Short mmCIF file of C-alpha atoms in Angstrom, two decimals:
data_model
loop_
_atom_site.label_atom_id
_atom_site.label_comp_id
_atom_site.label_asym_id
_atom_site.label_seq_id
_atom_site.Cartn_x
_atom_site.Cartn_y
_atom_site.Cartn_z
CA MET A 1 -29.71 19.48 -18.97
CA THR A 2 -26.35 20.34 -17.38
CA ILE A 3 -25.77 23.20 -14.94
CA SER A 4 -22.28 24.33 -13.91
CA LEU A 5 -21.90 24.51 -10.15
CA LEU A 6 -21.02 27.95 -8.87
CA GLU A 7 -17.37 28.66 -8.14
CA HIS A 8 -16.53 29.80 -4.66
CA PRO A 9 -15.73 33.54 -4.94
CA LEU A 10 -12.28 32.80 -3.55
CA GLY A 11 -11.78 29.65 -5.64
CA ALA A 12 -8.61 28.99 -7.62
CA GLN A 13 -8.19 29.74 -11.29
CA PRO A 14 -8.82 26.86 -13.74
CA GLY A 15 -5.93 24.42 -13.80
CA GLN A 16 -4.71 25.46 -10.37
CA PRO A 17 -5.16 23.59 -7.04
CA GLY A 18 -8.75 23.98 -5.94
CA ASP A 19 -10.17 24.20 -9.48
CA ARG A 20 -13.86 23.25 -9.47
CA SER A 21 -14.43 23.19 -13.21
CA ALA A 22 -14.73 19.38 -13.19
CA PHE A 23 -17.87 19.58 -11.03
CA HIS A 24 -21.28 19.94 -12.67
CA PHE A 25 -24.89 18.99 -12.05
CA GLU A 26 -27.05 17.11 -14.54
CA THR A 27 -30.81 17.45 -14.08
CA ILE A 28 -32.79 14.23 -14.58
CA THR A 29 -36.35 15.18 -13.52
CA ARG A 30 -38.12 18.31 -12.27
CA LEU A 31 -41.26 19.00 -10.23
CA PRO A 32 -43.48 20.38 -11.52
CA SER A 33 -42.86 19.33 -15.09
CA THR A 34 -42.97 22.78 -16.61
CA ALA A 35 -40.62 24.07 -19.24
CA SER A 36 -38.98 26.48 -16.84
CA GLY A 37 -39.07 24.24 -13.79
CA LEU A 38 -40.33 27.24 -11.78
CA GLY A 39 -43.45 27.55 -9.72
CA ARG A 40 -45.53 30.58 -8.84
CA ASP A 41 -43.53 33.72 -8.24
CA GLY A 42 -40.42 32.04 -9.64
CA ALA A 43 -40.07 29.51 -6.83
CA ARG A 44 -37.92 26.44 -7.67
CA TYR A 45 -39.49 23.06 -7.04
CA GLY A 46 -37.82 19.73 -6.41
CA ARG A 47 -35.60 17.99 -8.92
CA THR A 48 -33.47 14.87 -9.19
CA GLY A 49 -30.14 14.67 -10.90
CA ILE A 50 -26.50 13.69 -10.82
CA ILE A 51 -23.62 15.62 -9.32
CA HIS A 52 -20.57 14.78 -11.41
CA THR A 53 -17.22 15.03 -9.62
CA PRO A 54 -13.66 14.02 -10.50
CA HIS A 55 -14.01 11.12 -8.06
CA GLY A 56 -17.38 9.75 -9.14
CA ASP A 57 -21.07 10.58 -9.52
CA ILE A 58 -23.61 11.30 -6.77
CA ARG A 59 -27.26 10.70 -7.60
CA THR A 60 -29.63 13.09 -5.87
CA PRO A 61 -31.49 13.08 -3.60
CA ALA A 62 -28.61 11.53 -1.69
CA PHE A 63 -27.82 10.29 1.79
CA VAL A 64 -24.59 12.14 2.61
CA PRO A 65 -23.10 11.48 6.08
CA VAL A 66 -21.04 14.30 7.57
CA GLY A 67 -17.95 13.61 9.67
CA THR A 68 -15.96 15.98 11.82
CA GLN A 69 -12.22 15.81 12.43
CA ALA A 70 -11.83 14.08 9.05
CA ALA A 71 -13.61 10.87 10.06
CA MET A 72 -16.98 9.24 10.75
CA LYS A 73 -17.02 8.30 14.41
CA ALA A 74 -17.74 4.66 15.39
CA VAL A 75 -18.71 3.75 11.80
CA LEU A 76 -16.50 1.90 9.34
CA PRO A 77 -16.20 2.68 5.61
CA GLU A 78 -17.74 -0.70 4.80
CA GLN A 79 -20.77 0.10 6.96
CA MET A 80 -21.23 3.43 5.23
CA LYS A 81 -21.15 1.65 1.88
CA ASP A 82 -23.72 -0.89 3.07
CA LEU A 83 -25.98 1.99 4.12
CA GLY A 84 -25.90 3.30 0.56
CA ALA A 85 -23.81 6.39 1.18
CA GLN A 86 -22.44 7.65 -2.13
CA CYS A 87 -20.03 10.09 -0.55
CA LEU A 88 -18.85 11.40 2.80
CA LEU A 89 -18.31 15.00 3.80
CA ALA A 90 -15.42 15.25 6.24
CA ASN A 91 -14.11 18.55 7.57
CA ALA A 92 -10.38 18.34 8.16
CA PHE A 93 -9.46 22.04 8.14
CA HIS A 94 -9.59 22.39 11.92
CA LEU A 95 -7.10 19.51 12.24
CA PHE A 96 -4.64 21.71 10.39
CA GLU A 97 -5.53 24.50 12.78
CA ARG A 98 -4.47 22.44 15.81
CA PRO A 99 -2.18 22.96 17.63
CA GLY A 100 -2.45 26.13 15.57
CA GLU A 101 -0.05 28.32 13.70
CA ASP A 102 0.26 30.60 16.72
CA VAL A 103 1.61 27.72 18.83
CA LEU A 104 4.12 26.72 16.16
CA ASP A 105 5.14 30.33 15.64
CA ALA A 106 5.58 30.84 19.37
CA ALA A 107 7.87 27.81 19.44
CA GLY A 108 9.91 29.26 16.60
CA VAL A 109 8.95 26.48 14.19
CA ALA A 110 9.00 27.32 10.49
CA TYR A 111 7.01 24.81 8.45
CA ASP A 112 5.28 24.04 5.16
CA LEU A 113 2.46 21.54 4.60
CA PHE A 114 2.24 19.21 1.60
CA ASP A 115 -0.73 16.83 1.44
CA GLN A 116 -0.82 15.65 -2.19
CA VAL A 117 1.12 12.36 -1.93
CA PRO A 118 -0.43 9.71 -4.24
CA PRO A 119 -0.99 6.06 -3.19
CA ASP A 120 2.36 5.05 -4.73
CA SER A 121 5.35 7.30 -4.12
CA SER A 122 5.46 9.35 -7.30
CA MET A 123 8.71 10.69 -8.72
CA ASP A 124 6.88 13.70 -10.11
CA VAL A 125 5.73 14.66 -6.61
CA VAL A 126 9.09 13.75 -5.03
CA ASN A 127 11.08 15.98 -7.37
CA GLU A 128 8.59 18.85 -7.17
CA VAL A 129 8.61 18.92 -3.37
CA ALA A 130 12.37 18.30 -3.10
CA ARG A 131 13.00 21.43 -5.18
CA LEU A 132 10.48 23.40 -3.15
CA TYR A 133 11.92 22.42 0.20
CA ALA A 134 15.52 22.89 -0.94
CA GLU A 135 14.65 26.44 -1.98
CA ARG A 136 13.06 27.15 1.39
CA GLY A 137 15.95 25.69 3.38
CA CYS A 138 13.93 22.97 5.07
CA ASP A 139 15.97 21.01 7.61
CA GLY A 140 13.69 18.03 8.18
CA PHE A 141 10.40 16.27 7.42
CA VAL A 142 7.49 14.81 9.40
CA ALA A 143 5.66 12.12 7.42
CA ILE A 144 2.10 11.50 8.66
CA GLY A 145 0.63 8.46 6.93
CA GLY A 146 1.52 5.00 5.69
CA GLY A 147 4.24 3.58 3.48
CA SER A 148 3.73 5.82 0.46
CA VAL A 149 3.85 9.01 2.52
CA ILE A 150 6.92 7.88 4.47
CA ASP A 151 8.74 6.60 1.37
CA SER A 152 8.01 9.90 -0.37
CA ALA A 153 9.40 11.84 2.59
CA LYS A 154 12.56 9.71 2.55
CA ALA A 155 13.08 10.33 -1.15
CA ILE A 156 12.32 14.05 -0.87
CA ALA A 157 14.79 14.31 2.03
CA MET A 158 17.59 12.64 0.08
CA GLY A 159 16.82 14.74 -2.99
CA ALA A 160 16.82 17.98 -1.02
CA ALA A 161 20.06 17.06 0.77
CA THR A 162 22.03 15.79 -2.24
CA GLY A 163 20.60 18.00 -4.98
CA ARG A 164 20.10 14.88 -7.11
CA ASP A 165 17.08 13.19 -8.58
CA PRO A 166 16.36 10.24 -6.23
CA TRP A 167 15.53 8.10 -9.27
CA GLU A 168 19.26 8.13 -10.09
CA PHE A 169 19.85 6.12 -6.91
CA ALA A 170 16.92 3.79 -7.64
CA SER A 171 17.91 3.11 -11.26
CA THR A 172 21.66 2.69 -10.71
CA GLY A 173 21.70 0.91 -7.34
CA THR A 174 23.90 3.62 -5.83
CA ARG A 175 23.24 4.98 -2.36
CA PRO A 176 22.93 8.53 -1.08
CA ASP A 177 25.63 9.60 1.33
CA LYS A 178 23.45 12.10 3.17
CA THR A 179 19.85 13.10 3.74
CA LEU A 180 17.69 15.31 5.93
CA PRO A 181 16.07 14.01 9.14
CA VAL A 182 12.71 12.28 8.70
CA ALA A 183 10.25 11.67 11.54
CA THR A 184 7.09 9.63 11.07
CA VAL A 185 3.59 9.40 12.55
CA LEU A 186 2.25 6.05 11.37
CA THR A 187 -1.40 5.69 10.34
CA LEU A 188 -1.27 2.33 8.51
CA ALA A 189 0.50 -0.83 9.68
CA ALA A 190 1.97 -2.44 6.57
CA SER A 191 5.21 -1.38 4.93
CA GLY A 192 7.43 -1.05 8.00
CA SER A 193 8.94 2.05 6.41
CA GLU A 194 8.77 3.77 9.79
CA THR A 195 11.84 1.75 10.88
CA SER A 196 13.29 0.35 7.65
CA ASN A 197 16.28 1.47 5.59
CA SER A 198 14.41 1.29 2.30
CA CYS A 199 11.91 3.22 0.23
CA VAL A 200 10.09 2.34 -2.99
CA LEU A 201 9.46 4.86 -5.76
CA THR A 202 7.28 4.87 -8.87
CA ASN A 203 8.40 6.42 -12.15
CA GLU A 204 5.19 7.21 -14.03
CA GLU A 205 7.01 7.99 -17.26
CA THR A 206 8.71 4.59 -17.54
CA LYS A 207 6.09 2.63 -15.55
CA GLU A 208 8.72 1.29 -13.16
CA LYS A 209 8.86 0.74 -9.41
CA ARG A 210 12.26 0.50 -7.76
CA GLY A 211 13.67 0.63 -4.28
CA ILE A 212 16.51 2.51 -2.63
CA THR A 213 18.20 0.75 0.27
CA SER A 214 20.48 2.85 2.45
CA GLU A 215 21.04 3.36 6.17
CA THR A 216 20.46 7.06 5.58
CA ASN A 217 16.81 6.15 4.92
CA ARG A 218 16.02 5.17 8.49
CA PRO A 219 13.74 7.73 10.22
CA VAL A 220 15.25 9.44 13.24
CA ILE A 221 12.08 8.91 15.28
CA SER A 222 8.68 7.30 14.71
CA PHE A 223 5.47 7.66 16.68
CA LEU A 224 3.25 4.55 16.69
CA ASN A 225 -0.24 4.88 18.18
CA PRO A 226 -2.56 1.94 17.30
CA GLU A 227 -5.60 4.20 17.66
CA ASN A 228 -4.48 6.00 14.49
CA THR A 229 -5.33 2.81 12.55
CA PHE A 230 -8.83 2.18 13.95
CA THR A 231 -10.57 3.63 10.88
CA VAL A 232 -8.43 1.85 8.28
CA SER A 233 -10.75 -0.10 5.94
CA LYS A 234 -10.88 -3.89 6.02
CA PHE A 235 -9.31 -4.09 2.58
CA GLN A 236 -6.36 -1.88 3.49
CA THR A 237 -6.01 -3.73 6.79
CA GLY A 238 -5.83 -6.98 4.81
CA CYS A 239 -3.24 -5.49 2.46
CA GLY A 240 -1.19 -4.49 5.50
CA ILE A 241 -1.40 -7.97 7.02
CA VAL A 242 -0.11 -9.51 3.79
CA ASP A 243 2.70 -6.98 3.43
CA ILE A 244 3.86 -7.54 7.01
CA MET A 245 3.91 -11.30 6.55
CA MET A 246 5.71 -11.05 3.21
CA HIS A 247 8.53 -8.95 4.63
CA THR A 248 9.35 -11.79 7.01
CA LEU A 249 8.48 -14.67 4.66
CA GLU A 250 10.83 -13.35 1.99
CA ARG A 251 13.60 -13.42 4.59
CA TYR A 252 12.55 -16.82 5.91
CA LEU A 253 12.22 -18.55 2.53
CA THR A 254 15.52 -17.66 0.89
CA PRO A 255 18.45 -19.74 -0.38
CA GLU A 256 20.93 -17.13 0.85
CA GLY A 257 22.48 -17.42 4.32
CA GLY A 258 23.15 -20.02 6.95
CA GLU A 259 20.87 -21.76 9.42
CA SER A 260 19.75 -20.00 12.59
CA ASP A 261 17.09 -21.64 14.74
CA LEU A 262 16.74 -18.51 16.86
CA THR A 263 16.07 -16.32 13.80
CA ASP A 264 13.62 -18.95 12.55
CA ARG A 265 11.69 -18.93 15.82
CA ILE A 266 11.55 -15.12 15.90
CA ALA A 267 10.25 -15.06 12.33
CA GLU A 268 7.71 -17.83 12.97
CA GLY A 269 6.45 -16.09 16.10
CA LEU A 270 5.91 -12.85 14.20
CA LEU A 271 4.04 -14.63 11.41
CA ILE A 272 1.73 -16.41 13.87
CA ALA A 273 1.07 -13.21 15.83
CA THR A 274 0.35 -11.27 12.64
CA ARG A 275 -2.04 -13.92 11.35
CA ASP A 276 -3.96 -14.08 14.65
CA ALA A 277 -4.02 -10.30 15.21
CA GLY A 278 -5.04 -9.84 11.60
CA ARG A 279 -8.11 -11.99 12.04
CA ARG A 280 -9.08 -10.01 15.14
CA ALA A 281 -8.52 -6.61 13.50
CA ILE A 282 -10.64 -7.62 10.51
CA ALA A 283 -13.42 -8.77 12.84
CA ASP A 284 -13.16 -5.74 15.16
CA PRO A 285 -11.24 -2.79 13.69
CA ARG A 286 -11.14 -1.10 17.12
CA ASP A 287 -9.41 -4.00 18.87
CA TYR A 288 -6.53 -2.05 20.39
CA GLU A 289 -4.31 -5.06 21.14
CA ALA A 290 -4.76 -6.48 17.63
CA ARG A 291 -3.96 -3.13 16.01
CA ALA A 292 -0.97 -2.70 18.34
CA THR A 293 0.35 -6.14 17.40
CA LEU A 294 0.06 -5.39 13.69
CA MET A 295 1.77 -2.02 14.11
CA TRP A 296 4.67 -3.49 16.09
CA ALA A 297 4.93 -6.48 13.73
CA GLY A 298 5.09 -4.19 10.71
CA SER A 299 8.04 -2.34 12.18
CA VAL A 300 9.91 -5.47 13.28
CA SER A 301 9.21 -7.37 10.07
CA HIS A 302 11.07 -4.91 7.85
CA ASN A 303 13.94 -3.69 10.04
CA ASP A 304 15.99 -6.84 9.24
CA TYR A 305 15.44 -8.38 12.70
CA THR A 306 13.56 -11.41 11.33
CA GLY A 307 16.23 -12.05 8.69
CA CYS A 308 19.30 -11.88 10.91
CA GLY A 309 22.02 -14.09 9.41
CA ARG A 310 20.39 -14.31 6.00
CA LYS A 311 20.55 -12.31 2.80
CA ARG A 312 17.23 -11.04 1.54
CA LEU A 313 16.43 -11.40 -2.16
CA PHE A 314 12.72 -10.41 -2.16
CA PRO A 315 11.81 -12.05 -5.50
CA VAL A 316 8.04 -11.80 -4.92
CA HIS A 317 8.29 -8.09 -4.17
CA LYS A 318 10.15 -7.59 -7.43
CA LEU A 319 7.46 -9.48 -9.33
CA GLU A 320 4.70 -7.52 -7.62
CA HIS A 321 6.27 -4.12 -8.21
CA GLU A 322 5.88 -4.74 -11.92
CA LEU A 323 2.16 -5.45 -11.51
CA SER A 324 1.40 -2.27 -9.54
CA ALA A 325 3.58 -0.21 -11.87
CA PHE A 326 1.61 -1.64 -14.82
CA ARG A 327 -1.76 -0.97 -13.16
CA ASP A 328 -1.42 1.65 -10.45
CA GLU A 329 -4.80 0.78 -8.94
CA ILE A 330 -3.34 -2.55 -7.72
CA ALA A 331 -2.54 -2.28 -4.02
CA HIS A 332 0.87 -3.68 -3.14
CA GLY A 333 -0.53 -6.10 -0.55
CA ALA A 334 -3.16 -7.36 -3.00
CA GLY A 335 -0.50 -8.08 -5.61
CA LEU A 336 1.57 -9.98 -3.04
CA SER A 337 -1.39 -12.13 -1.92
CA VAL A 338 -1.85 -13.25 -5.53
CA LEU A 339 1.79 -13.85 -6.41
CA PHE A 340 3.31 -15.32 -3.26
CA PRO A 341 1.41 -18.66 -3.24
CA ALA A 342 2.13 -19.08 -6.96
CA TRP A 343 5.84 -18.28 -6.46
CA ALA A 344 5.96 -20.78 -3.57
CA GLU A 345 4.40 -23.50 -5.74
CA HIS A 346 7.04 -22.85 -8.40
CA GLU A 347 10.04 -22.67 -6.07
CA MET A 348 9.33 -25.10 -3.23
CA GLN A 349 10.83 -28.00 -5.19
CA TYR A 350 14.29 -26.57 -4.46
CA ASP A 351 13.82 -26.75 -0.68
CA TYR A 352 10.82 -28.88 0.32
CA PRO A 353 11.97 -29.24 3.96
CA ARG A 354 12.10 -25.46 4.44
CA PHE A 355 8.64 -24.86 2.98
CA ALA A 356 7.32 -27.83 4.99
CA GLN A 357 8.82 -26.37 8.17
CA PHE A 358 6.93 -23.13 7.55
CA ALA A 359 3.70 -25.05 6.90
CA ASN A 360 4.08 -27.07 10.10
CA ARG A 361 5.36 -24.46 12.56
CA VAL A 362 3.37 -21.44 11.39
CA LEU A 363 0.23 -22.81 9.75
CA GLY A 364 -0.22 -25.95 11.85
CA VAL A 365 -0.06 -28.42 8.97
CA GLU A 366 0.86 -31.90 10.17
CA MET A 367 4.39 -32.81 9.12
CA ASP A 368 4.80 -35.70 6.70
CA PHE A 369 8.45 -36.59 7.27
CA GLU A 370 8.49 -39.16 4.47
CA HIS A 371 6.92 -36.77 1.99
CA PRO A 372 7.70 -33.17 3.03
CA GLU A 373 6.51 -31.99 -0.37
CA ARG A 374 2.96 -32.90 0.68
CA THR A 375 3.27 -30.79 3.79
CA ALA A 376 4.72 -27.93 1.76
CA ARG A 377 1.87 -28.02 -0.76
CA GLU A 378 -0.77 -28.11 1.97
CA GLY A 379 0.93 -25.16 3.62
CA ILE A 380 0.60 -23.10 0.45
CA ARG A 381 -3.07 -24.04 0.15
CA THR A 382 -3.62 -23.09 3.80
CA LEU A 383 -1.93 -19.71 3.33
CA ARG A 384 -4.00 -18.99 0.23
CA ARG A 385 -7.18 -19.80 2.17
CA PHE A 386 -6.10 -17.39 4.92
CA PHE A 387 -5.60 -14.61 2.38
CA GLU A 388 -9.10 -15.25 1.04
CA GLU A 389 -10.49 -15.30 4.59
CA ILE A 390 -9.27 -11.75 5.21
CA GLY A 391 -10.66 -10.54 1.89
CA MET A 392 -7.50 -10.57 -0.22
CA PRO A 393 -7.38 -11.59 -3.90
CA THR A 394 -5.56 -14.80 -4.85
CA HIS A 395 -5.97 -14.81 -8.63
CA LEU A 396 -4.54 -12.49 -11.29
CA SER A 397 -7.97 -12.11 -12.86
CA GLN A 398 -9.08 -10.33 -9.68
CA LEU A 399 -6.42 -7.70 -10.43
CA SER A 400 -7.57 -7.36 -14.07
CA ILE A 401 -4.29 -8.88 -15.26
CA LYS A 402 -4.92 -10.90 -18.41
CA PRO A 403 -2.85 -13.65 -20.10
CA GLU A 404 -2.07 -11.30 -22.98
CA ASN A 405 -0.26 -9.08 -20.44
CA TYR A 406 2.09 -11.82 -19.23
CA GLU A 407 4.90 -11.47 -21.77
CA LYS A 408 5.16 -7.71 -21.37
CA LEU A 409 5.11 -7.92 -17.58
CA ALA A 410 7.74 -10.66 -17.50
CA ALA A 411 10.00 -8.79 -19.91
CA ASN A 412 9.65 -5.57 -17.91
CA THR A 413 10.48 -7.39 -14.67
CA VAL A 414 13.68 -8.88 -16.08
CA ARG A 415 14.65 -5.55 -17.61
CA THR A 416 14.05 -3.67 -14.36
CA VAL A 417 16.35 -5.96 -12.34
CA ASN A 418 18.92 -6.24 -15.17
CA GLY A 419 18.61 -9.97 -15.60
CA PRO A 420 16.73 -12.92 -14.11
CA VAL A 421 15.16 -12.31 -10.72
CA LYS A 422 17.26 -13.97 -8.02
CA SER A 423 15.35 -16.67 -6.17
CA TYR A 424 15.85 -20.38 -5.41
CA SER A 425 16.14 -20.65 -9.18
CA PRO A 426 16.89 -17.75 -11.56
CA LEU A 427 13.50 -16.41 -12.67
CA ASP A 428 13.80 -15.52 -16.34
CA GLU A 429 10.86 -14.45 -18.49
CA LYS A 430 9.72 -18.05 -19.04
CA ALA A 431 9.78 -18.83 -15.32
CA ILE A 432 7.91 -15.64 -14.45
CA ILE A 433 5.18 -16.49 -16.96
CA GLU A 434 4.93 -19.95 -15.36
CA ILE A 435 4.34 -18.24 -12.00
CA TYR A 436 1.65 -16.04 -13.54
CA ARG A 437 -0.11 -19.15 -14.82
CA LEU A 438 0.01 -20.69 -11.36
CA ALA A 439 -1.68 -17.50 -10.10
CA GLU A 440 -4.58 -17.66 -12.55
#
């Protein structure tokens, strides 16, 4: 038996934001077992059932923790899952109320709130909000969140300022000549978008992910408080650790640019600090110093400081963007943890000493000067073990990517970058498939 849940009397019309038509209750058992399910004088007795929601089912009776200020205090998402909680109720409305519209109005601040940014910066959302804010004469943006929120704000700002679809810049490699100011309040240490000159966008229609690199993309100010990341889940913390390391590793392991021992040492120090702080943050999510290190490392890793004197190619990022465009449930950091070791295995033959240097200085692998390739290989194995230690996937099967997907993914990657992916060797479709096989 299925019963429609009552609409709130002030609820939205079907198809509009706030629509509750997707919610319904399915009765499984009733007490007592009468045809009507009613007791004497029409009283309703107990029943079990399933509450169906757009985000999953809740079997009743249910243990449903309630959190105020949009979070469960002193309890992690993983602990709630272990306790058997099927859902959380978190009241966030009063957060919107503070400091309060009266305070903003008294300060003469005109504002609009948009809180529907998807996990990957969506062109549909970017264009919708850019039009909205252009119509309202918005003169700036405050992005509160992680990389997707900040990248979306950057794209919306350039779209509102230029009157152009930001995807034109992403697909043609051209750069916007103006934008609106973007400020950020970071809640996830990962992408470094709070200080970087880039943003990554997803085109749902074509299933593509592309970046826009321009100095106009840099936020005018960013607020970094490590306490804002205390409640980030272990999985998302792990994804952030990987992303931070990859932003420096893809600058460190590149054939483009001259030698710079100082840049090397800066990069190596960041990688070591990120690895060590990552372990601590996974073990104790409220370790302030560990969270602070990750937050600072994320910003430094993607503001070009750790690649000074070198040209970044970012081949692994380009390979990963195709995976998460193909399956949007794949987190960017998870895709990188699978692909980077496989890419390194494929490409290290072109610069064994460089890969061996990374293994020795960062991962503590003993240097074999007669056979640096052995040191390089052990370094890749050590890095893969670290990813597994912090709960990250290291095989394509863990991302539900199957061998029959390889050809399409490789072809899409080459098409997206208009030719082989630049790396130590040109990565054509055949080479990309070889990397996929190394990631199995």
